[in-house]
Amino acid sequence: MTESTIKVALLGAGTVGSQVARILTEDRDELAQRIGGTPELIGIAVRSVDTPRDYKAADALYTTDAESLIDRADVVIELTGGLEPAKTRILHALAAVKHVVSGNKALIAAHGAELMTAARQSGAQFSFEAAVAGAIPILRPLRDSLAGDHITRVLGIMNGTTNFMLDAMDARGADFDEVLAEAQRLGYAEADPTADVEGHDAAAKAAIVASLAFHSEFHIDDVHCTGISDITADDVTAAANDGYVIKLLSVCERDGEGVNIRVNPALIPRSHPLASVHDAYNAVFVESRDAGELMFYGPGAGGAPTASAVMGDFVSLARRSVLGGPGVPDYSYLGLAATSLSNVVSRYTVGLEVRDQLGVLAKIANVFAEHGVSIETMHQAKHREREDTAGDHATIRIVTHKTSNEDLRSTIAELTSLPTVYNVTSVIQVEG
Amino acid sequence: MTESTIKVALLGAGTVGSQVARILTEDRDELAQRIGGTPELIGIAVRSVDTPRDYKAADALYTTDAESLIDRADVVIELTGGLEPAKTRILHALAAVKHVVSGNKALIAAHGAELMTAARQSGAQFSFEAAVAGAIPILRPLRDSLAGDHITRVLGIMNGTTNFMLDAMDARGADFDEVLAEAQRLGYAEADPTADVEGHDAAAKAAIVASLAFHSEFHIDDVHCTGISDITADDVTAAANDGYVIKLLSVCERDGEGVNIRVNPALIPRSHPLASVHDAYNAVFVESRDAGELMFYGPGAGGAPTASAVMGDFVSLARRSVLGGPGVPDYSYLGLAATSLSNVVSRYTVGLEVRDQLGVLAKIANVFAEHGVSIETMHQAKHREREDTAGDHATIRIVTHKTSNEDLRSTIAELTSLPTVYNVTSVIQVEG
């Protein structure tokens, strides 16, 4: 059973690639027993052979010639990131019936459907568990374990950096700039934190998850995305006082017309399982017709955890290759469309700074009513002096019943135009 | 792609079987797209055709002749439960190269290795995700997603009934008999609750999980099992005061000699992800070398959730059958042994009722020290009058550092023999 050899080409030797090289080298004998054939790392394609690495494989393995390495391999593990040359290389490998494992989130969110089609046409296997939520097995459960069920909604905490930041704001009352600086100091956030903080990283993952959960083709451009840079310590405290915690949520939701995919800050009740996802951990909460509510929790990033996901894909696909028979291709048979934000029906919290005068609450309540937005709770949170306005003013916090995004937006637009409203300080969805 | 037909024989039409019949009937067209072939439910084997069912399929489908139904099928879904005739029927089906999905926990915990060997020899596929933790996808992640990693420990809440009971005791300070009666009233517990309360149900699941996590053959007899019937409201309150919650934990743990598999009540810190598993939910917490800490959470039982797991297995296996090529057989290549309870190294809490006299604390601390058990905290929790003893007495609560089960037991034996110790009220492990 262990007589065949599986030649592995590794593209990339960064944080994750180094760990994959280590596991392929150190665990070769045990992997052989699991696969039924011996994996042989035949080369590691890098941009420069001389760069220092976390794990150093045999010198002879490093090469800058990715193309000829791919040609000699049975399986290609692509961990370079970015769109090109990764896409061209993967298409080249698949066309030559080499199985491919990729952890390239940006590439799959942008061109996943094209790559899956290429795999299906050639009969090669293509897996990318590591592209979403690091080590958390989520794509395989969606594809296989829930293959006989109907998923209705996926709520995910899919970015560890922002979860670390929001969790610190919640735990300590710290403000945004302070926790961002801390995240950067600890290496959770990049010097330019835009991709994390503005939700782009989570949006790429949401597009991939939505594609598999709803058997349709979605791209990162289909994701409505709002980051956390407007979230203040006051927002977090107000949420906490009401029994909520603020998370950067990825939501993929079946609606009447298709699938709504969005990434935005949202309040979730403290009793919801997602509320207890702390630090840089990720979690994906799945709602389905038959299974009900499931949650998958784990480290969303990091070299070794992500390498574990890559190796899980590799062993599964190598096992299939040794056994013979094709892999299971991905079909997007439903062809659902991505829907607009105006399709979203949700609860919202709205924070307002208003002039503290008789009748102002009634006037504001009236604006909500006129736009068909029903108020669940409304309270004057506190008073304070503001130097830039004449006289006292009050802070009002409203939680709405479920309402359409369109009605909510027209409500906010009218509130903003009222002379008694100084400022709309926050508008945040409530989910869960 | 959708030209072939997959003939399905369903054995059993209870809570789960009825739901599977419903899904196979109502979702046939969409399942056909997912599988690449049309599933056709050709019959449902039952003990009596006339029993009322949750979901009633066409009358002509019900039969008492399971054997001839199996002979006409491509795939057999076994949901009858119990060892026989389920085992004989599954072996018969596998020998005739019919793929089998089973949700039969008792059978797989007792004879899983034999059934897997039969499947491997015939080339038929054999899946049993529904046998563990209802809808929660745990076996497939262990087998496939973590296929390139090394699992070091699995901690699971694998029985919904006992979790419901312990959660109610924790939330309301209720005592054991009260929550058992409530669980029975709500249908969570059977009239004879032994299988749940004494941990036998959780032990069967632990044996299956340990087999897949550690690539070895384990049976229910390998599991050291203690139930929750000795857990009192006082134990739960004392744990809560120290920042812990008591759960019935299934622990599968690699140790120097093999794998220790046990089910017992244990204290876990309230900050641990398993502590927020409430009501009748289940969760499986996996610790691995590379992925780190993962958790899988969801409903552990119920007709529709368990049917979702059965259907996930069915679609995956039918897809493979249509594509051609063998399924991935399970190998127990490691052949690890189950180890004895004396191998367990853990922290413990010990509750004592002692005579309240000078020097008693020192005497007790000395007993621990003599047996090599290091004390982390020791405090006199409260005083109260006891009518059956002369004079005051005190309640002492000790948390140990990590110690061997053997040293702990010899400590307890000596404490019990001391005249100043009235009673050892509880000895509970601390995990997580």
Short mmCIF file of C-alpha atoms in Angstrom, two decimals, chain A residues 129-130 132-142 145 284 286 295-299 305 308-309 312-313, chain B residues 137-138 140-147 286 291 293-296:
data_model
loop_
_atom_site.label_atom_id
_atom_site.label_comp_id
_atom_site.label_asym_id
_atom_site.label_seq_id
_atom_site.Cartn_x
_atom_site.Cartn_y
_atom_site.Cartn_z
CA GLU A 129 -9.34 24.96 3.26
CA ALA A 130 -6.47 27.13 4.51
CA VAL A 132 -10.64 30.61 5.11
CA ALA A 133 -10.33 30.84 8.88
CA GLY A 134 -6.85 29.32 9.19
CA ALA A 135 -6.96 25.93 10.86
CA ILE A 136 -10.73 25.81 11.42
CA PRO A 137 -12.20 23.07 9.26
CA ILE A 138 -15.09 24.94 7.69
CA LEU A 139 -15.03 24.38 3.93
CA ARG A 140 -15.09 20.57 4.22
CA PRO A 141 -18.00 20.57 6.70
CA LEU A 142 -19.90 22.90 4.37
CA SER A 145 -20.92 17.15 6.24
CA VAL A 284 -18.05 30.37 11.99
CA VAL A 286 -23.86 28.08 10.63
CA MET A 295 -20.33 26.55 15.40
CA PHE A 296 -16.73 25.94 14.38
CA TYR A 297 -14.08 27.67 16.49
CA GLY A 298 -10.30 27.90 16.35
CA PRO A 299 -7.22 29.94 15.49
CA PRO A 305 -2.47 26.31 12.41
CA SER A 308 -2.41 22.10 9.60
CA ALA A 309 -5.28 23.03 7.27
CA GLY A 312 -5.34 18.19 5.90
CA ASP A 313 -6.13 19.10 2.29
CA PRO B 137 -19.47 17.36 11.97
CA ILE B 138 -16.69 15.85 14.04
CA ARG B 140 -14.97 14.01 9.06
CA PRO B 141 -12.86 16.87 10.45
CA LEU B 142 -10.89 14.32 12.52
CA ARG B 143 -10.41 12.00 9.53
CA ASP B 144 -9.87 14.52 6.76
CA SER B 145 -9.32 18.09 7.93
CA LEU B 146 -6.82 17.13 10.63
CA ALA B 147 -5.36 14.32 8.53
CA VAL B 286 -9.72 19.25 19.99
CA ALA B 291 -3.85 23.53 14.60
CA GLU B 293 -7.30 24.47 19.89
CA LEU B 294 -10.42 23.86 17.81
CA MET B 295 -14.01 23.49 18.93
CA PHE B 296 -17.05 22.06 17.16
#
